Short mmCIF file of C-alpha atoms in Angstrom, two decimals:
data_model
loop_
_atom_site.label_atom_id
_atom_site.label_comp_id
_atom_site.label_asym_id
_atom_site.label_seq_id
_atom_site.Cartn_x
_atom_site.Cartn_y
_atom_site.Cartn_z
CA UNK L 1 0.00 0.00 0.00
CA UNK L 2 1.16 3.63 -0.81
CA UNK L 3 2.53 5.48 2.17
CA UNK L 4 1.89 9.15 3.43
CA UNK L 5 3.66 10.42 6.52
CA UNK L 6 1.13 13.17 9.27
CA UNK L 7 3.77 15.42 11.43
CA UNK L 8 2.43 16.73 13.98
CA UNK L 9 3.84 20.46 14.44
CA UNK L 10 1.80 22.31 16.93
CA UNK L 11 3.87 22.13 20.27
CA UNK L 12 5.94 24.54 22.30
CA UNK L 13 9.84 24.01 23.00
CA UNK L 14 10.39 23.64 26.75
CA UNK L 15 11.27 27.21 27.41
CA UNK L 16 8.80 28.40 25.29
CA UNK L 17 10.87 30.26 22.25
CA UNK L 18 9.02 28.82 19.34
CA UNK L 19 7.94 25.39 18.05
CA UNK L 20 9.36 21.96 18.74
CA UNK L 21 9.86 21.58 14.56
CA UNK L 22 11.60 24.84 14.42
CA UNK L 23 14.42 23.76 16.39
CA UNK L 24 17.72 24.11 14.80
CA UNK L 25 19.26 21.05 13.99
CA UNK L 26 22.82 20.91 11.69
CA UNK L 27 22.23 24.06 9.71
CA UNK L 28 18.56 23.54 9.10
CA UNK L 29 15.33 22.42 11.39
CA UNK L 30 13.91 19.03 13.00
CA UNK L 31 10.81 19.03 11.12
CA UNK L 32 13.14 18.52 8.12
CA UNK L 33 14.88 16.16 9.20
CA UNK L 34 12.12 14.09 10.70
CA UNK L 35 10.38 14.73 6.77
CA UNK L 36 13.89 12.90 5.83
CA UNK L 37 13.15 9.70 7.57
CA UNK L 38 9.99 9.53 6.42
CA UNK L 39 10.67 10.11 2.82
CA UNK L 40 13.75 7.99 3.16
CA UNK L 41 11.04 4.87 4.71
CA UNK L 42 9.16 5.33 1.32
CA UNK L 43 6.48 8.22 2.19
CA UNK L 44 5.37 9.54 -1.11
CA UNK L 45 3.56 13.12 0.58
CA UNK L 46 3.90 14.25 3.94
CA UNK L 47 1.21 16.25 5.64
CA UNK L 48 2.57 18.92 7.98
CA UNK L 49 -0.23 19.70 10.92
CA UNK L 50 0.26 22.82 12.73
CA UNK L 51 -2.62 25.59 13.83
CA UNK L 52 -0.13 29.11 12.76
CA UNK L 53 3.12 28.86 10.15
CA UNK L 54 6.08 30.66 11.60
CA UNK L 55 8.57 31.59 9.07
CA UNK L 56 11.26 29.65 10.16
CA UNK L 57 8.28 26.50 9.19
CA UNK L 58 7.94 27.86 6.58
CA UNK L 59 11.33 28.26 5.18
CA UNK L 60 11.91 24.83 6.37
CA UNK L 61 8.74 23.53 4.39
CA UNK L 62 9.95 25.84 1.21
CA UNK L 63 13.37 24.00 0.92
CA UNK L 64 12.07 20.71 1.35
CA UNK L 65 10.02 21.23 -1.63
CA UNK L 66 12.68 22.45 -3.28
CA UNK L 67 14.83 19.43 -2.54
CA UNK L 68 11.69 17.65 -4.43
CA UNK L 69 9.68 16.56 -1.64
CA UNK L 70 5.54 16.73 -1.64
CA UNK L 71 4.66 18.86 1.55
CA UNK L 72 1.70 19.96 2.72
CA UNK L 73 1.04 22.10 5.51
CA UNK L 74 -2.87 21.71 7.40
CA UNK L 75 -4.04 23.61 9.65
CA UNK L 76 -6.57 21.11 11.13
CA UNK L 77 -7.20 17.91 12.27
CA UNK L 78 -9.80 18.20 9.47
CA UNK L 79 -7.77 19.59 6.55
CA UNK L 80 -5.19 17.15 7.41
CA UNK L 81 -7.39 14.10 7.15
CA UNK L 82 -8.80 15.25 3.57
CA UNK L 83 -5.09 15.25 2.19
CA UNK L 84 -4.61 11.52 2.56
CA UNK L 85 -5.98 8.71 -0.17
CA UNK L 86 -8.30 5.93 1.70
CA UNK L 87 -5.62 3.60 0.49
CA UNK L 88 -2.68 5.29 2.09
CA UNK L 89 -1.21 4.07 5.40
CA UNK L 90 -0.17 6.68 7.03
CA UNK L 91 3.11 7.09 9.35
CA UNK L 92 2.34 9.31 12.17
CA UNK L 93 5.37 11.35 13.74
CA UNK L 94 4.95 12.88 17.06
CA UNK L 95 6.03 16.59 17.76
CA UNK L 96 9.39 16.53 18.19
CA UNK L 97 9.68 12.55 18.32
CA UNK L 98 13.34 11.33 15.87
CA UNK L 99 14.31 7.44 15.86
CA UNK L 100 16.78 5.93 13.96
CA UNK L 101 15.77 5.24 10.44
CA UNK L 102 16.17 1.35 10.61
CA UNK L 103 13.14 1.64 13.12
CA UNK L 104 11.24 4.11 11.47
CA UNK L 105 11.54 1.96 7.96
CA UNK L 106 10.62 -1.70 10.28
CA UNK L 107 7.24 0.38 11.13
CA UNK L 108 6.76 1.69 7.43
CA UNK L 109 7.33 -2.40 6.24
CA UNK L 110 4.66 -3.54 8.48
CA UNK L 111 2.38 -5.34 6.30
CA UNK L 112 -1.06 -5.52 7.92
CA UNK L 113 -2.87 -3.98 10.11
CA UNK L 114 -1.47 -0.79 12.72
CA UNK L 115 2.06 -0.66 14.40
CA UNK L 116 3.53 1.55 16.51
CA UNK L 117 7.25 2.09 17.99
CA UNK L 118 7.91 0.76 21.28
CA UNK L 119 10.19 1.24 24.21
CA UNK L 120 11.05 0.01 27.82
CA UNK L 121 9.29 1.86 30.31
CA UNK L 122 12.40 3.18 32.51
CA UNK L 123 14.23 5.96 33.46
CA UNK L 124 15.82 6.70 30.19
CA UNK L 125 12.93 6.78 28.25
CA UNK L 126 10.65 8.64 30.91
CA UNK L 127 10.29 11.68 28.47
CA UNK L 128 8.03 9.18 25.80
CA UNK L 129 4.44 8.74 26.76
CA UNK L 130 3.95 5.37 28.75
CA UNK L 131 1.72 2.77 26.73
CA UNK L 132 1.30 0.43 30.03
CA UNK L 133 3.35 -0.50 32.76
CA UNK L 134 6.01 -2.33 30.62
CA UNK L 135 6.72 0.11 27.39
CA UNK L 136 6.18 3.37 26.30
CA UNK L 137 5.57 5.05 22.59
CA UNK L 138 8.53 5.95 20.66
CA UNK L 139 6.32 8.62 18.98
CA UNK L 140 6.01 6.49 15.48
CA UNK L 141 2.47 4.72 14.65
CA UNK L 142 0.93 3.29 11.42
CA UNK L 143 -2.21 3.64 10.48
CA UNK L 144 -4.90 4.12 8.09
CA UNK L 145 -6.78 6.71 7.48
CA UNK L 146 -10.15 5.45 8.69
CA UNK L 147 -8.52 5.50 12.31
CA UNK L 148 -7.35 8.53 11.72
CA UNK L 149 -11.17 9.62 10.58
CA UNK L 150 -12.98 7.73 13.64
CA UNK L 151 -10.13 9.32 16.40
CA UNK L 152 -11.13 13.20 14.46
CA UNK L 153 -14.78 12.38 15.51
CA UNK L 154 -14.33 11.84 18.82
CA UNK L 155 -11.40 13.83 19.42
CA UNK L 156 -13.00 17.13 20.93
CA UNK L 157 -10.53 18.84 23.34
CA UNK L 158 -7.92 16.24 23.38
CA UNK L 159 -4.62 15.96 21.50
CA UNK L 160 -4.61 13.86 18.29
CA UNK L 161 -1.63 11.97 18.69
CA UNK L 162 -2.36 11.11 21.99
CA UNK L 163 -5.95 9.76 21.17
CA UNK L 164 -4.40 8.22 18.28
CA UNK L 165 -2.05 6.24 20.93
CA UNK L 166 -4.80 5.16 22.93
CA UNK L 167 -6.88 3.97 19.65
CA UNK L 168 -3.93 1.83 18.52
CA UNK L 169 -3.49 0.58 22.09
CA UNK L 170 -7.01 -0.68 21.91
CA UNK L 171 -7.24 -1.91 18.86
CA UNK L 172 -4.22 -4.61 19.61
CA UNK L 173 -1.88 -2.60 17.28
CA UNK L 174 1.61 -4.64 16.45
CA UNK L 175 4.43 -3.21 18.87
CA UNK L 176 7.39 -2.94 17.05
CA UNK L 177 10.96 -2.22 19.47
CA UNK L 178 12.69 1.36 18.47
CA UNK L 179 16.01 -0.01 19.71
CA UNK L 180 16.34 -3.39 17.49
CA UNK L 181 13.29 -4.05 15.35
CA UNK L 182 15.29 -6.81 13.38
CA UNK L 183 16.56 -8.43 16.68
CA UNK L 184 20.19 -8.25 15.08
CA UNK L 185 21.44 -4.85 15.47
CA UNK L 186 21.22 -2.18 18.05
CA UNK L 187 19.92 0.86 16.71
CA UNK L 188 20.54 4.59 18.71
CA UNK L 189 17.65 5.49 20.96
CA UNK L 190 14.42 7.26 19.90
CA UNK L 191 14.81 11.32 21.15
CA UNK L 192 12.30 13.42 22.04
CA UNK L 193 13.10 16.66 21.32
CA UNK L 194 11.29 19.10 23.53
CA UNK L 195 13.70 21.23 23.92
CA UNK L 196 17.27 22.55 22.80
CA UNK L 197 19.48 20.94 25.18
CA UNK L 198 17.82 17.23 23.18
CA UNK L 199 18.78 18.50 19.86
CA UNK L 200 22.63 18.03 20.42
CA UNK L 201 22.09 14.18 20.51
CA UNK L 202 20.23 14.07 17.41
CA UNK L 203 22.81 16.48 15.98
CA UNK L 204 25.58 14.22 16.81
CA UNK L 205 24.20 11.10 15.25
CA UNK L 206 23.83 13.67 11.91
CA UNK L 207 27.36 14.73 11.80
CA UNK L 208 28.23 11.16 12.23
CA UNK L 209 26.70 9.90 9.01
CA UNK L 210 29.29 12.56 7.50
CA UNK L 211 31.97 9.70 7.06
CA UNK L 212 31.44 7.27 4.90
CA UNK L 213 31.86 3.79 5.75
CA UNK L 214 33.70 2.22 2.41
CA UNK L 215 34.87 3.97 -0.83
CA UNK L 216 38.52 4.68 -2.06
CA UNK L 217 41.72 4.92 -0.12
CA UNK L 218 40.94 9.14 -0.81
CA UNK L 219 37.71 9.16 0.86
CA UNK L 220 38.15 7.48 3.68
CA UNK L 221 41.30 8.91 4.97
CA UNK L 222 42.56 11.72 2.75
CA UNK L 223 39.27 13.73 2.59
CA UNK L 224 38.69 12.40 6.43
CA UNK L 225 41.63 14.98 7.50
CA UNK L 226 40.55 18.10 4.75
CA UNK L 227 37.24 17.91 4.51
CA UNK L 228 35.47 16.58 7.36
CA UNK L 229 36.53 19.08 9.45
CA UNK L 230 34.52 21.90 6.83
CA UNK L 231 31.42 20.43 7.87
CA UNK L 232 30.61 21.63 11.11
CA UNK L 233 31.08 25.47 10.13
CA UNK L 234 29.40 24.70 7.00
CA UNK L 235 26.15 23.55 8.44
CA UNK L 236 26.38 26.20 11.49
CA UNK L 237 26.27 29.00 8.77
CA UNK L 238 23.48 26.92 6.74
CA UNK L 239 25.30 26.92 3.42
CA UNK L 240 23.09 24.63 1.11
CA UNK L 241 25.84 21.64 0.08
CA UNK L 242 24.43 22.60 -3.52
CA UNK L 243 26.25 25.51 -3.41
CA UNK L 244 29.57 23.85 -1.92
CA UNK L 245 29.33 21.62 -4.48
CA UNK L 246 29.30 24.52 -7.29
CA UNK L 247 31.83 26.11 -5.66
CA UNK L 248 33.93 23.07 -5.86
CA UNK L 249 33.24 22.81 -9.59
CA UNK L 250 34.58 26.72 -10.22
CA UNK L 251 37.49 25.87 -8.82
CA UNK L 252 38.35 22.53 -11.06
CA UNK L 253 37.45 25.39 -13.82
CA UNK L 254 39.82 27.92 -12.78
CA UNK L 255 42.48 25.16 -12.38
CA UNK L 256 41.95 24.46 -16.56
CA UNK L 257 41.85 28.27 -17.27
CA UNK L 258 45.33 28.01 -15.65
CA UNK L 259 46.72 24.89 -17.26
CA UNK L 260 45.34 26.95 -20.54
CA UNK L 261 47.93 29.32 -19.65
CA UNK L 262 50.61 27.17 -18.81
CA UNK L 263 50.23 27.55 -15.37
CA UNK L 264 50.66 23.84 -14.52
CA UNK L 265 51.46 23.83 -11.26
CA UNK L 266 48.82 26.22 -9.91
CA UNK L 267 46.56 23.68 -11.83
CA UNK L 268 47.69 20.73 -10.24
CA UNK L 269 47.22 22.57 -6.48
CA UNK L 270 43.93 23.51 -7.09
CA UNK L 271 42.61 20.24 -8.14
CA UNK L 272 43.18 18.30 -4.63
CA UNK L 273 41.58 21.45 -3.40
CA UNK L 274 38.42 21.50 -5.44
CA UNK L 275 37.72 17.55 -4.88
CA UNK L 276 38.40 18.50 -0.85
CA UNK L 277 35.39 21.23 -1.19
CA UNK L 278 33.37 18.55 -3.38
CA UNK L 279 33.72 15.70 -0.51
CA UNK L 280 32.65 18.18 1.94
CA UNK L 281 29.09 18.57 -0.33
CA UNK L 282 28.88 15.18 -0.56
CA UNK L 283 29.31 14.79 3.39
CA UNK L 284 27.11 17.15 3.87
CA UNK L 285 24.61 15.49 1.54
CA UNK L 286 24.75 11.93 3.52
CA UNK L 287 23.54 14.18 6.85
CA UNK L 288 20.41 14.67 5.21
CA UNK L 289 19.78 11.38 3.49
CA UNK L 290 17.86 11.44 0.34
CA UNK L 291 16.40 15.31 1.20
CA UNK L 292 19.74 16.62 -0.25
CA UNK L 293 21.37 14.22 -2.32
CA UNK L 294 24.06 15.67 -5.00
CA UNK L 295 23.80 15.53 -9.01
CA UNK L 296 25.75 13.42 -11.14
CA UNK L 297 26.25 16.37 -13.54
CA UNK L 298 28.12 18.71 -10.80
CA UNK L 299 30.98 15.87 -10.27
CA UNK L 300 30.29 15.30 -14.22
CA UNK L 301 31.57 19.12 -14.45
CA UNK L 302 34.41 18.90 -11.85
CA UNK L 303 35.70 15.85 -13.52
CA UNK L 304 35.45 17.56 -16.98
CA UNK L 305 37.29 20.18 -15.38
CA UNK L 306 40.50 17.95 -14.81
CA UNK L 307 39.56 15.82 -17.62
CA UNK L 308 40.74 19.60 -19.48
CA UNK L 309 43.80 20.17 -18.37
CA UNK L 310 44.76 16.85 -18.76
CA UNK L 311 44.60 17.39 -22.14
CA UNK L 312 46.77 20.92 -22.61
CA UNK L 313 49.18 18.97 -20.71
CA UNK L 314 49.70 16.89 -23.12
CA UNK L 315 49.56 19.24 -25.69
CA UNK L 316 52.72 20.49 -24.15
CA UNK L 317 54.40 17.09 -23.69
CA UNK L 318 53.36 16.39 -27.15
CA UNK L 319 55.19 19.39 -28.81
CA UNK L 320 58.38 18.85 -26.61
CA UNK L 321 58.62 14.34 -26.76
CA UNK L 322 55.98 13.73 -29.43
CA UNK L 323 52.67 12.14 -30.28
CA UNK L 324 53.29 9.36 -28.31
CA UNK L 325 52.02 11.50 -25.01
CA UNK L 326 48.51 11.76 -26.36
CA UNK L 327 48.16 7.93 -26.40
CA UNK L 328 49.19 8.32 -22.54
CA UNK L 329 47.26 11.52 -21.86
CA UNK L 330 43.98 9.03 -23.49
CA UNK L 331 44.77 5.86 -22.05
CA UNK L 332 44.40 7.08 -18.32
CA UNK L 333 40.27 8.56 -18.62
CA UNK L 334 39.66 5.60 -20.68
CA UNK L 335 41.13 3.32 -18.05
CA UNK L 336 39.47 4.92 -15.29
CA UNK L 337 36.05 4.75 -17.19
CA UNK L 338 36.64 1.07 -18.00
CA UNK L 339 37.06 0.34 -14.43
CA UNK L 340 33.91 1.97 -13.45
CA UNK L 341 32.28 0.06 -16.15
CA UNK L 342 33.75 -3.01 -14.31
CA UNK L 343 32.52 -2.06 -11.29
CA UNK L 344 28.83 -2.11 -12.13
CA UNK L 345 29.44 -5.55 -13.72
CA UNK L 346 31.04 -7.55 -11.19
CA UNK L 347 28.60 -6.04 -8.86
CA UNK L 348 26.03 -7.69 -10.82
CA UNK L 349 27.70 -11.01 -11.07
CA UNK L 350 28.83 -11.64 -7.53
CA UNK L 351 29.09 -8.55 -5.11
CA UNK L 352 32.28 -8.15 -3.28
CA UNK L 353 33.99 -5.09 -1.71
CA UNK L 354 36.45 -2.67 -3.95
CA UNK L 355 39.86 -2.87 -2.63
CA UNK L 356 40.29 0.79 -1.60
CA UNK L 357 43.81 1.54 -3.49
CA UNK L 358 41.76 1.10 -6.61
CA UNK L 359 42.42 4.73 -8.88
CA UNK L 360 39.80 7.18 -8.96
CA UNK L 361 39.84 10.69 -10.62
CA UNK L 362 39.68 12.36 -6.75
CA UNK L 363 43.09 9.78 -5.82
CA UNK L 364 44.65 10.39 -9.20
CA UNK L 365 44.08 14.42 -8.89
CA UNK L 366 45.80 14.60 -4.90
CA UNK L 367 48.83 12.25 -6.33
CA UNK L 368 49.65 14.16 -9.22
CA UNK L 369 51.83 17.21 -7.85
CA UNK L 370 53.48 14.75 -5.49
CA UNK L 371 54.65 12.72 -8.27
CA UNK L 372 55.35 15.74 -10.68
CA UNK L 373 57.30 17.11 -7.78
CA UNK L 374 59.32 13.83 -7.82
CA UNK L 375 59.87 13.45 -11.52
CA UNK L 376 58.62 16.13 -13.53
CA UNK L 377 55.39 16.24 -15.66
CA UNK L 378 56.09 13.45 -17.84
CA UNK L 379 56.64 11.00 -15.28
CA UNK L 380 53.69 12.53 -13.56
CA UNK L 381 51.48 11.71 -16.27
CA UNK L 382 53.11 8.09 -17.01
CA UNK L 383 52.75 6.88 -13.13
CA UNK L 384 49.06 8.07 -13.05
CA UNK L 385 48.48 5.96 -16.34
CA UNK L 386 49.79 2.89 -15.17
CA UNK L 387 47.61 3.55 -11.55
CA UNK L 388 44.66 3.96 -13.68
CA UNK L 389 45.57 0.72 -15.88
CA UNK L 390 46.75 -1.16 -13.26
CA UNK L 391 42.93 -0.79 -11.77
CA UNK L 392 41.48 -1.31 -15.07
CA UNK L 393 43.19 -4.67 -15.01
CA UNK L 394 42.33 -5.45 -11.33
CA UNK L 395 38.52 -4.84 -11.86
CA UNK L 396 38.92 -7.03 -15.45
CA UNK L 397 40.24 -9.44 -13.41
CA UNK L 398 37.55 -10.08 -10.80
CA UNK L 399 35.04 -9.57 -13.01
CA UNK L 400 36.56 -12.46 -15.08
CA UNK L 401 36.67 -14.61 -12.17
CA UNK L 402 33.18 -13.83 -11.00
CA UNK L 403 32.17 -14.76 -14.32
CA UNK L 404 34.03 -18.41 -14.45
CA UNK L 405 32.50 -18.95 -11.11
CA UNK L 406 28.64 -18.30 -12.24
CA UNK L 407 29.47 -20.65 -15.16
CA UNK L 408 30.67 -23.48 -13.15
#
């Protein structure tokens, strides 16, 4: 069944300064991100449900639409309810509730019937509202929308997602644990942000997804040093990534307007730099799951960029050693795109991790003014050919093997 996510916006922080959603959280609010898990657990259109629209909601709403989400905003229990299909199920998010997205997406698989997120009734969960006197709600249900139509009726002075609790209660809803729904993993504890002094927790589990867990020898450790340290500053100021990721891109074009004018070595500095600035964007991105992901044609841009002065490089190494250096100059892009194409296919055959000193345009742009500082621009340009080859032939290799393997 299609799913539609109801967010609840209509409470007070703790000291009173403005809404629970409008809480700043990594550069932007907690009503986006909790819109993030729920688009990320499959919601198609979320339904925002507050009584007035501050500006900071509505910004917040605004840029989430941008980013190519469907968000509504209702002002009643009412208007709300006539914005969902009959067929939907519906994810309901308490104000202020945020749980880890493995839980949120267990709920949102639940097949039949209503669910709701669970926890242990003790002292560490004592700011969720207690379901009996052995859990309490996480703050995530599923429903449908004739629930959600029978709890309006009879909802009269009472809080909706509080009635809606007790509904689901009654009705023998599935309970569904907010701290390992697969009973395999341990998942970080649901938060209820009433408050600022809860949105640091939530804020450190975002900066945490800035890292990536696999990828290239670059990423993981290079990048780790000079870019993740951009990130914090970057979100405190609210720069959109989109524009750290364009900024990135005029730099890799400034580099080739200086390798036009012979200006190698400027070049070759500012290329490490601008793949530095377009990690950070992409770091930035994986904070905000799929609300903020980056396009392939920026890093097709930056890579054109390089691709560029490649090319008037060996223009020059052509017209001092000969034609011989723009078989070179070709053979390294060509390897590299071969061994992407590679990648895709002995992911399809049988799936097994990259070896991380595998070439990459990002590893081959940070090694080339340490080799052309060892040996000049023409060994430069060799030694990054035969990296790029020599990965060509690794990926050949396993995908060759993979293959035999299938056919046996």
């Amino acid at each position: 069944m299609p799913l539609a996510a109801l967010i609840a916006a209509q409470d007070q922080t703790d000291i009173g300064d403005g809404l629970r959603a409008t809480l700043p959280l990594a550069g932007r609010t907690l009503i986006e991100h909790q819109a993030g898990l729920a688009i990320a657990a499959g919601a198609a259109h979320i339904v925002v449900l507050v009584e007035r629209v501050p500006a900071v909601l509505a910004q917040a709403v605004d840029r989430l639409r941008r980013q190519g989400a469907r968000i509504e905003i209702a002002r009643s229990v009412a208007d709300a309810i006539d914005r969902f299909h009959p067929s939907e199920k519906i994810l309901l998010v308490a104000d202020g509730a945020v749980a880890a997205q493995g839980a949120v997406d267990a709920l949102a698989g639940t097949e039949e019937g209503s669910a709701l997120l669970a926890l242990p009734d003790d002292q560490d969960h004592a700011a969720f509202e207690r379901i009996d006197a052995a859990e309490r709600w996480a703050g995530y249900a599923l429903l449908d929308k004739a629930l959600l139509e029978a709890t309006a009726r009879m909802l009269g002075d009472w809080d909706l997602t509080s009635t809606l609790l007790r509904r689901l209660v009654q009705d023998d809803a599935a309970r569904i644990s907010a701290l390992d729904p697969s009973g395999e993993r341990p998942l970080p504890p649901p938060v209820l942000a009433i408050g600022p002094a809860a949105i640091g927790t939530i804020e450190a589990g975002l900066l945490r997804r800035a890292d990536p867990g696999e990828g290239n020898w670059v990423e993981l450790y290079l990048h780790r040093l000079v870019a993740g340290p951009l990130i914090g500053p970057l979100i405190a100021r609210q720069i959109d990534q989109r524009l750290v990721a364009g900024v990135a891109v005029g730099i890799a074009w400034f580099a080739a307007l200086l390798a036009g004018f012979k200006l190698f070595w400027g070049a070759a500095l500012l290329l490490p730099l601008a793949a530095a600035t377009a990690s950070a964007a992409r770091r930035m991105a994986r904070i905000w799951g799929g609300v903020a992901e980056p396009t392939a044609l920026v890093a097709l841009a930056r890579h054109a960029a390089a691709l560029a002065a490649l090319l008037l490089l060996a223009r020059l190494l052509v017209d001092e050693g000969g034609w011989g250096w723009w078989l070179v100059a070709a053979l390294l892009p060509a390897a590299l795109a071969g061994a992407g194409a590679l990648e895709t296919i002995v992911a399809a055959i049988r799936p097994s991790p990259s070896p991380r000193w595998l070439a990459s345009a990002d590893a081959l742009v940070w090694l080339a003014p340490a080799v052309a500082v060892l040996g000049g621009w023409r060994w430069m340009l060799a030694a990054l050919t035969a990296y790029a080859v020599l990965s060509f032939v690794e990926r050949f290799a396993t995908a060759w093997k993979g293959a035999r393997i299938c056919d046996s």
